[in-house]
Coordinates of C-alpha atoms in Angstrom, one line a residue:
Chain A
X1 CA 0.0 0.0 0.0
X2 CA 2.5 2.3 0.8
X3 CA 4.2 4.9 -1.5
X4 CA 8.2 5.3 -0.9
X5 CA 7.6 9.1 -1.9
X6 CA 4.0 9.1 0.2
X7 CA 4.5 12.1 2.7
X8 CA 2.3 10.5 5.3
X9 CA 4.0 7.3 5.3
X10 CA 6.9 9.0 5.7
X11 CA 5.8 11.1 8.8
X12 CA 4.7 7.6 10.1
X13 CA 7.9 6.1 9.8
X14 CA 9.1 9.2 12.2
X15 CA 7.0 8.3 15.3
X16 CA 9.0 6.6 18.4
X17 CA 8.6 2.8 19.5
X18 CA 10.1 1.7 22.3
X19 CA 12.9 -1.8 21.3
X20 CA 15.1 -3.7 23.4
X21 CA 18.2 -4.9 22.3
X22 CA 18.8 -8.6 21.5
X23 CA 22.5 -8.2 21.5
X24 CA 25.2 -5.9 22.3
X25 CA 25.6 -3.5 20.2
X26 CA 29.5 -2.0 20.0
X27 CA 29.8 1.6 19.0
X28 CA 25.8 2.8 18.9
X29 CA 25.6 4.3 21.7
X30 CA 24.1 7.5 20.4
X31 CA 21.2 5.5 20.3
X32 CA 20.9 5.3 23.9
X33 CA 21.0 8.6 25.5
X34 CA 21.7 6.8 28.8
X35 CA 24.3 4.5 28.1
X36 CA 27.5 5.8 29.6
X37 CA 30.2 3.9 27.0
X38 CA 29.5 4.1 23.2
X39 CA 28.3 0.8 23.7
X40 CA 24.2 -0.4 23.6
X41 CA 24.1 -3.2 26.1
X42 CA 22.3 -6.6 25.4
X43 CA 18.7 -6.1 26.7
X44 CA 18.5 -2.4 27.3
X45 CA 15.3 -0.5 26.0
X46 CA 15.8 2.0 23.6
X47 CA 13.1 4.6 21.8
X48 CA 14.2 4.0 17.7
X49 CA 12.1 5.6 15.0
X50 CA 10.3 3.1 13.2
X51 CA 12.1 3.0 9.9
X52 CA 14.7 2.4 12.1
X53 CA 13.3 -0.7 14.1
X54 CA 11.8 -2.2 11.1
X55 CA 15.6 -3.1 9.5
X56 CA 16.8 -3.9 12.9
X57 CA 14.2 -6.5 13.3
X58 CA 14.5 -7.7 10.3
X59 CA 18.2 -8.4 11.2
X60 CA 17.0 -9.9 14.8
X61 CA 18.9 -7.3 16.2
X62 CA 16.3 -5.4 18.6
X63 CA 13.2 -6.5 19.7
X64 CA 9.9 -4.0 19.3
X65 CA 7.8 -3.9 22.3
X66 CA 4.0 -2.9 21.8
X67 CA 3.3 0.8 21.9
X68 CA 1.3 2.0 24.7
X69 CA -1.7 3.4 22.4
X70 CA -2.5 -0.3 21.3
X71 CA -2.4 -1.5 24.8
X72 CA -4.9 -3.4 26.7
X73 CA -6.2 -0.1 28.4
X74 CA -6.8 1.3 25.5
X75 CA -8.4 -1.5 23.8
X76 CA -10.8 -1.3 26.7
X77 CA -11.9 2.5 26.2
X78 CA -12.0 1.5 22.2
X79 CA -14.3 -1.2 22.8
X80 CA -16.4 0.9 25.2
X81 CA -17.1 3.6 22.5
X82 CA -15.2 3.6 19.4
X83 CA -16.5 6.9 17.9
X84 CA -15.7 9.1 20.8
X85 CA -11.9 8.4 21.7
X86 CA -9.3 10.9 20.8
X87 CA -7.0 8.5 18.8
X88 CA -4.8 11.6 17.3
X89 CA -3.5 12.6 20.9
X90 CA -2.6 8.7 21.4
X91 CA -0.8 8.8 18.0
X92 CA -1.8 10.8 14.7
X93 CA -1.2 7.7 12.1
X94 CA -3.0 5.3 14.2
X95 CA -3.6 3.1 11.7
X96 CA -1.1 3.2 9.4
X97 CA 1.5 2.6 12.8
X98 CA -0.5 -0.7 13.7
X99 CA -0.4 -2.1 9.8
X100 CA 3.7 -1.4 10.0
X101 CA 3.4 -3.5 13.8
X102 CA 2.0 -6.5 12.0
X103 CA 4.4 -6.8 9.9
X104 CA 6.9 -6.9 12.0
X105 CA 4.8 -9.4 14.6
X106 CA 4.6 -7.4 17.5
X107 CA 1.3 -8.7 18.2
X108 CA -1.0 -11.1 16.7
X109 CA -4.1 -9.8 17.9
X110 CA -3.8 -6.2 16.5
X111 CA -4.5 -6.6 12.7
X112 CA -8.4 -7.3 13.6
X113 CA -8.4 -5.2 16.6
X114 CA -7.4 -2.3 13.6
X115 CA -10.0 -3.6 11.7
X116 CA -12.6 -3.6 14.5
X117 CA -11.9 -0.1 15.6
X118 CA -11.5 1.3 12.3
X119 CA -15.3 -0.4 11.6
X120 CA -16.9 1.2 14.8
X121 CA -15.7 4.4 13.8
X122 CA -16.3 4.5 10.4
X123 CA -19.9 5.2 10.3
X124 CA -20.0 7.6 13.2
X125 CA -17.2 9.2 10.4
X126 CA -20.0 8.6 7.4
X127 CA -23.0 10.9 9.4
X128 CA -20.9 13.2 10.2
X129 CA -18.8 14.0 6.8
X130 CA -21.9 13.7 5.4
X131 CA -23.9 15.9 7.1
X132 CA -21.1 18.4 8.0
X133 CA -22.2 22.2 7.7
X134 CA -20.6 24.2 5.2
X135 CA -18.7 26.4 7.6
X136 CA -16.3 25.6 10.2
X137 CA -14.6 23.0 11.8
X138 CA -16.5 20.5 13.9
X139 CA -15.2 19.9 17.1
X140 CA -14.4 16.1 16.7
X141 CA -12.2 16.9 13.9
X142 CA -9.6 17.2 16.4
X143 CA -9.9 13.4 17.7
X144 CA -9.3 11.9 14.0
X145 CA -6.4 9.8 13.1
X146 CA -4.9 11.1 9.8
X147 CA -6.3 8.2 7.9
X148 CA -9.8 9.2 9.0
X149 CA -9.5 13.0 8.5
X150 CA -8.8 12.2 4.8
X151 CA -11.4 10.2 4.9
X152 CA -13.7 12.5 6.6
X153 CA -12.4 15.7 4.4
X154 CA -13.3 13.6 1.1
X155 CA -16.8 13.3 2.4
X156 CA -16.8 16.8 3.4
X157 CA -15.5 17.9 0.2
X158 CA -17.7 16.7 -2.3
X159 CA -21.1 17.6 -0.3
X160 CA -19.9 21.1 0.2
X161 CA -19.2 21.1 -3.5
X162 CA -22.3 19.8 -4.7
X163 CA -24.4 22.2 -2.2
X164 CA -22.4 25.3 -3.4
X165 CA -23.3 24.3 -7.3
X166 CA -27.1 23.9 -6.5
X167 CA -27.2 27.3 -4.5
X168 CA -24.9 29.1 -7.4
X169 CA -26.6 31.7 -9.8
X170 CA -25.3 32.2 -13.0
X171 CA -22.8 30.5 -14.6
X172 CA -21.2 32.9 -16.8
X173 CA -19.9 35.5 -15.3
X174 CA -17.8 38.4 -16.7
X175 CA -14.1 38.5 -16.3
X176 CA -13.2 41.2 -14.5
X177 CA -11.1 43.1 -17.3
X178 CA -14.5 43.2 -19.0
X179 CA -16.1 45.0 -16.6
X180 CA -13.6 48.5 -17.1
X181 CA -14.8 51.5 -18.2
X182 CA -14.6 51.6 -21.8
X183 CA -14.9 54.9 -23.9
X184 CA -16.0 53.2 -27.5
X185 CA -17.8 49.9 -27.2
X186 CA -20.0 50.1 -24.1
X187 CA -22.8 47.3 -25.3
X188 CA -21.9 44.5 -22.9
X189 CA -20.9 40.8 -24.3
X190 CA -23.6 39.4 -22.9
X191 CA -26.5 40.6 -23.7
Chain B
X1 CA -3.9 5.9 0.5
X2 CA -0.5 6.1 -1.3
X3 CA 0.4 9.4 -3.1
X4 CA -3.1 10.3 -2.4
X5 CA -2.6 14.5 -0.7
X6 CA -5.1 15.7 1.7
X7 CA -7.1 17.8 -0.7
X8 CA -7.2 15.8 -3.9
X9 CA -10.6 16.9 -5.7
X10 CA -13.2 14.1 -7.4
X11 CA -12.6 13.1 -10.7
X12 CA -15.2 15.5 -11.9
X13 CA -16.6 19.3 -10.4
X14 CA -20.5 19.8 -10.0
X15 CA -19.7 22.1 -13.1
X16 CA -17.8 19.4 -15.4
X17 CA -21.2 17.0 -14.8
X18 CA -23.4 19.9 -15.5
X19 CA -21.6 20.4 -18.9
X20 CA -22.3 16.4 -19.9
X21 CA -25.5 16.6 -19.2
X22 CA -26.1 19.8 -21.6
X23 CA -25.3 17.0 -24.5
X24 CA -28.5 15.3 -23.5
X25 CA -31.4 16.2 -26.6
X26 CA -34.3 18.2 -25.5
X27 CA -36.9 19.1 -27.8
X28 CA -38.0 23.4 -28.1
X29 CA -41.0 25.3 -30.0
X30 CA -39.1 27.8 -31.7
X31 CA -40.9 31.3 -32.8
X32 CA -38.4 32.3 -35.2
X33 CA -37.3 30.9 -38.8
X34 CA -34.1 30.2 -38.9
X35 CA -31.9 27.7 -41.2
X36 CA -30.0 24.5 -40.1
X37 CA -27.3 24.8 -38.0
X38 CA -24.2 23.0 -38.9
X39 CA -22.3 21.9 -35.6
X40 CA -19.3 19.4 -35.4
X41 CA -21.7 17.8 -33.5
X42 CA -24.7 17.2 -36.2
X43 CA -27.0 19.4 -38.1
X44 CA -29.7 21.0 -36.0
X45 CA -33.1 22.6 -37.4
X46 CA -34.0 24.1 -39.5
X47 CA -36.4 25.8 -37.5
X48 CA -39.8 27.1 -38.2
X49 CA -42.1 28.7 -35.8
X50 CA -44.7 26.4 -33.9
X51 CA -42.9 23.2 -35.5
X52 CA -40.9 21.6 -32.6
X53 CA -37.8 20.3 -33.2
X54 CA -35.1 18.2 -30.9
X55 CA -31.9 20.1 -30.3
X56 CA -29.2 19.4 -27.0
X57 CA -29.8 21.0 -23.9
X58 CA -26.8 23.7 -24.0
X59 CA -28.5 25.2 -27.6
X60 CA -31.9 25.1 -26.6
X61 CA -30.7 27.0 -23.3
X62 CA -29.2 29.2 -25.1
X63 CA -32.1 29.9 -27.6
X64 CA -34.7 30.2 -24.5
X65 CA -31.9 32.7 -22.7
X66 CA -32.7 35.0 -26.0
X67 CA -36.3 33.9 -25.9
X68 CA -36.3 32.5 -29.1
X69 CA -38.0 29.1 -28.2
X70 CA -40.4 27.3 -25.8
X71 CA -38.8 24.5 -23.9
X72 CA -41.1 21.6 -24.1
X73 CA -40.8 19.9 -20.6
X74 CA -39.5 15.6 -20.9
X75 CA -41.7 13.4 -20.5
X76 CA -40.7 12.5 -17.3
X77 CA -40.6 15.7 -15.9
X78 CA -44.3 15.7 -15.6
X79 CA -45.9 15.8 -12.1
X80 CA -47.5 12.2 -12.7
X81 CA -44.6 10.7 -13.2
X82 CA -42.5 12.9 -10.8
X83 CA -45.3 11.0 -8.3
X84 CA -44.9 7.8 -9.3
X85 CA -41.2 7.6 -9.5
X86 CA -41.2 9.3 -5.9
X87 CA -43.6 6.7 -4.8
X88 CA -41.6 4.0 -6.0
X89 CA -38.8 4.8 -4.4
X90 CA -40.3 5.0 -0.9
X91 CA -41.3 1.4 -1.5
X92 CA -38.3 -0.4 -2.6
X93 CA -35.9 0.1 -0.3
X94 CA -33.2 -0.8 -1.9
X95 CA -33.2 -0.1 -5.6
X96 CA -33.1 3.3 -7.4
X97 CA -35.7 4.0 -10.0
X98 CA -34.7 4.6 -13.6
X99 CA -34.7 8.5 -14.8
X100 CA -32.4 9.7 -16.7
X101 CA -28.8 9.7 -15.9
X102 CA -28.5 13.2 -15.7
X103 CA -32.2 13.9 -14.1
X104 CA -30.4 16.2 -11.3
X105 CA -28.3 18.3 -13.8
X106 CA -31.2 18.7 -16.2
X107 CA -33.6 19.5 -13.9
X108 CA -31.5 22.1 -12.7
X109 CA -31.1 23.5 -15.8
X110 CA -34.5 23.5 -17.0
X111 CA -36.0 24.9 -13.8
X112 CA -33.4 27.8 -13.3
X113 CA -33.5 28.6 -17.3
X114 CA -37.0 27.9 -18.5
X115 CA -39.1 27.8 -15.0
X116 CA -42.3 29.3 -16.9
X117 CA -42.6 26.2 -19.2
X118 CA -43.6 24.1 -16.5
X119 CA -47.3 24.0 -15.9
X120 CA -46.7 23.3 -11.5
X121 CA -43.0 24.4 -11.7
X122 CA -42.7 24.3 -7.5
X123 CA -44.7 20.7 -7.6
X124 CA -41.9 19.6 -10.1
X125 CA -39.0 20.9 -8.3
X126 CA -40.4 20.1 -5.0
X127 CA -41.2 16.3 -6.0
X128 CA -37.6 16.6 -7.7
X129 CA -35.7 17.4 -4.2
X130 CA -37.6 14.7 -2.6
X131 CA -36.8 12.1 -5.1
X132 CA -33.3 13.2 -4.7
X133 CA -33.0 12.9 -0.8
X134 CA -34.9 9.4 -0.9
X135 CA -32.4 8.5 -3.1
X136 CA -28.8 9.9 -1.4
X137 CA -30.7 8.5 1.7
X138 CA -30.7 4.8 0.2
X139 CA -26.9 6.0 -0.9
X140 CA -25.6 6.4 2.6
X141 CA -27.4 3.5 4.1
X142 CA -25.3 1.5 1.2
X143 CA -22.1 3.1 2.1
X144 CA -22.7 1.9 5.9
X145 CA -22.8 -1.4 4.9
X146 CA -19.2 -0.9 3.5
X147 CA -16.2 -3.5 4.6
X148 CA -12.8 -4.9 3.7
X149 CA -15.2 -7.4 1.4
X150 CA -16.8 -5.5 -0.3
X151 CA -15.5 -6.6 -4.2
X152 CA -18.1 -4.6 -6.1
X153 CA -21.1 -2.1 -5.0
X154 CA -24.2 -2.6 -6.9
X155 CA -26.0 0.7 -7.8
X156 CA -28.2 0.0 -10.8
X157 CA -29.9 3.8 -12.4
X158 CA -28.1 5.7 -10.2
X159 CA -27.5 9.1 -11.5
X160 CA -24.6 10.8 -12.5
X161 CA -24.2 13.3 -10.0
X162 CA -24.8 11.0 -7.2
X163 CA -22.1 8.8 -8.3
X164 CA -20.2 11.6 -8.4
X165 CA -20.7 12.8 -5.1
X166 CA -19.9 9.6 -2.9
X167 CA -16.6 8.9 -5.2
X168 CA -13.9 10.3 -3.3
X169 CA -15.5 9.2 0.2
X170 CA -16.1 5.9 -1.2
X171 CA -13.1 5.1 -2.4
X172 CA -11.2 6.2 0.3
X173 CA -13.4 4.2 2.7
X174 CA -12.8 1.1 0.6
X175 CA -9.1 1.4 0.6
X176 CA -9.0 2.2 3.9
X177 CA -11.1 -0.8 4.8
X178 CA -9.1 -3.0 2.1
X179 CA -5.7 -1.7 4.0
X180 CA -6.8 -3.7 7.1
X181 CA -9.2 -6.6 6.0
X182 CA -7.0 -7.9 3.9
X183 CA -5.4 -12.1 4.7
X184 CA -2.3 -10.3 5.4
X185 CA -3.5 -8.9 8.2
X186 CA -5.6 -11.6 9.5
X187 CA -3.7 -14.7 8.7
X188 CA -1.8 -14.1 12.5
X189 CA -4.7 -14.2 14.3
X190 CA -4.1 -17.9 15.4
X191 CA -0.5 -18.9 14.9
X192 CA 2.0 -16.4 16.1
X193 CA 1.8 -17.2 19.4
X194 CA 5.4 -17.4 20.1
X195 CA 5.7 -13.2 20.3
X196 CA 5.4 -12.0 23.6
X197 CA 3.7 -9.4 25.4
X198 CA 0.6 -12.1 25.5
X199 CA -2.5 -10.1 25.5
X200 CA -5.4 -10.9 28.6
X201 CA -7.2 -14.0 26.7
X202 CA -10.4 -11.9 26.7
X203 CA -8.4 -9.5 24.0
X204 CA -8.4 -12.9 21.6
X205 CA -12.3 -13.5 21.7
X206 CA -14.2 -11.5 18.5
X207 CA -15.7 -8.8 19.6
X208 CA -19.4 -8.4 20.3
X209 CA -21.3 -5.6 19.1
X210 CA -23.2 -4.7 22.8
X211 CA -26.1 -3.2 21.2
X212 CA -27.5 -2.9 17.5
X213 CA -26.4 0.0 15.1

């Protein structure tokens, strides 16, 4: 699905996930703002980006621990009432984070907890782009993923468009350098 | 959702769709004489007062705009069989009626342009809007039905401009929905269980749905 040049995924591949180290790791210390050598030692948890974490584990070099904002807690409130958690605040690309954490195997029960939460919010998301106002932001805006604010902008989008056409008067309408005083032809185009 | 920016527009504006339908025939009462007119498109006329004569939408428009024709209302434009497609669609739930496929563009255009050649001209537009909303109401009950398995959507005589109005939700609803109910991200489900961070066994069961939606 994703796009190497894909300026969400690549935000995505920015966020923080906590690893630990299957083995010692000589001369990366940087990584580990609290090792005291320029050594990584065997078992120590370290934050990497994800496009970081992904080749390490592919490697069997580090070990990805699961995020806290797919944690059981948080499953729990999900479950409760999909439509009304603020999954931005727990991490904007929501989704697109938990699809990269199945791949790596972090845990085989989140590709249909995705699913499930992505289902329970979807058609609060459907009322609500389609029956947005034409003005202003709504106030749950601010609790959508990334993923869903596309989704729910898309929605938006093409009602707005479709009210503004049915409300609009004329379709022709004179280009401004038209409408300048003239001295010697001063019948209008359209007539 | 790949390559896809924030504020992508549909395929097609309200406008583009509008211009379509203006290719759709009509047929006007002209009160002037006037020779063919030779078009890339065809031959139109020759027009002769009182004889009517079938022309496309965007040159009978513009002939009315000079008022030099009467717009002879479609057929189904009537307020009978405004009625009976209305009623129709109240009954079956989940079909959409046949009218043309560019009833909401050419109703628009007729009604803003040539409103006086309607005998009941609010019956008609009234009947019109609520045709319309029965129908975008069967259109989002269709879209909540959406899921990762969803291969095709049936939507037999729907219209153009309602197609293109769900298109860009749509599809971004089914790829989102594709993304995560896809076997890749399923097939774990029962094997992995060598990871750690084992999850309460409660987390494993499928979920209930606690009350109907």
């Amino acid at each position: 699905m994703a796009n190497y040049y894909d300026i969400h995924d690549i935000l995505m591949q920015d966020e923080n996930v906590s690893t630990v180290f299957l083995h010692k790791a000589n001369g990366a210390g940087f990584l580990d703002p609290s090792s005291e050598d320029n050594n990584v030692a065997r078992g120590s948890v370290v934050d990497l980006p994800l496009w970081l974490a992904q080749d390490l584990v592919q490697r069997q070099i580090v070990h990805v621990k699961l995020p806290s904002c797919f944690n059981a807690r948080v499953r729990k409130e999900v479950q409760a009432d999909p439509a009304c958690i603020d999954l931005r605040s727990k991490c904007p690309f929501y989704y697109e984070m938990g699809c990269k954490l199945v791949e790596l195997n972090v845990d085989p029960t989140l590709g249909p907890y995705l699913l499930d939460t992505l289902r329970g919010r979807y058609k609060d998301l459907l009322c609500k782009a389609l029956t947005a106002t034409l003005t202003g932001n709504p106030k749950f805006v601010p609790l959508l993923t990334e993923e869903e604010t596309r989704l729910f902008e898309a929605g938006r989008d093409s009602m707005k468009a479709f009210k503004k056409w049915r409300l609009q008067g004329p379709r022709l309408e004179r280009a401004a350098i038209l409408g300048r005083k003239r001295t010697r032809d001063p019948t209008p185009i359209w007539s | 959702m790949a390559g896809q920016g924030a504020s992508e527009p549909a395929l097609f504006t309200e406008l583009e769709v509008e211009f379509m339908a203006e290719d759709e025939s009509i047929n006007i009462v002209p009160n002037v004489r006037m020779d063919t007119l030779n078009m890339i498109c065809g031959d139109y006329g020759p027009f002769r007062p009182q004889i009517p004569v079938t022309v496309p939408l965007w040159l009978g428009i513009a002939m009315k705009k000079r008022s030099k024709c009467r717009i002879q209302p479609p057929d189904w434009m009537s307020v009978e069989r405004l009625s009976e497609v209305l009623e129709m669609e109240r009954e079956a739930p989940r079909e959409f009626q046949p009218l043309p496929f560019h009833y909401v563009e050419i109703a628009k255009l007729l009604l803003d342009n040539a409103r006086e050649d309607f005998e009941n001209n609010y019956m008609v537009q009234s009947l019109l809007e609520d045709i319309k909303d029965v129908r975008w109401d069967k259109v989002e009950k269709g879209l909540k039905n959406l899921s990762g398995r969803t291969h095709a959507v049936k939507l037999k005589n729907i219209s153009a401009m309602e197609v293109n109005r769900m298109r860009t939700f749509t599809v971004r609803a089914l790829q989102s929905f594709f993304k995560h109910d896809n076997d890749d991200m399923m097939k774990q489900t029962p094997t992995d269980s060598d990871s750690q961070s084992t999850p309460s066994s409660s987390d494993r069961l499928p979920r209930r749905t606690l009350r109907p939606r």
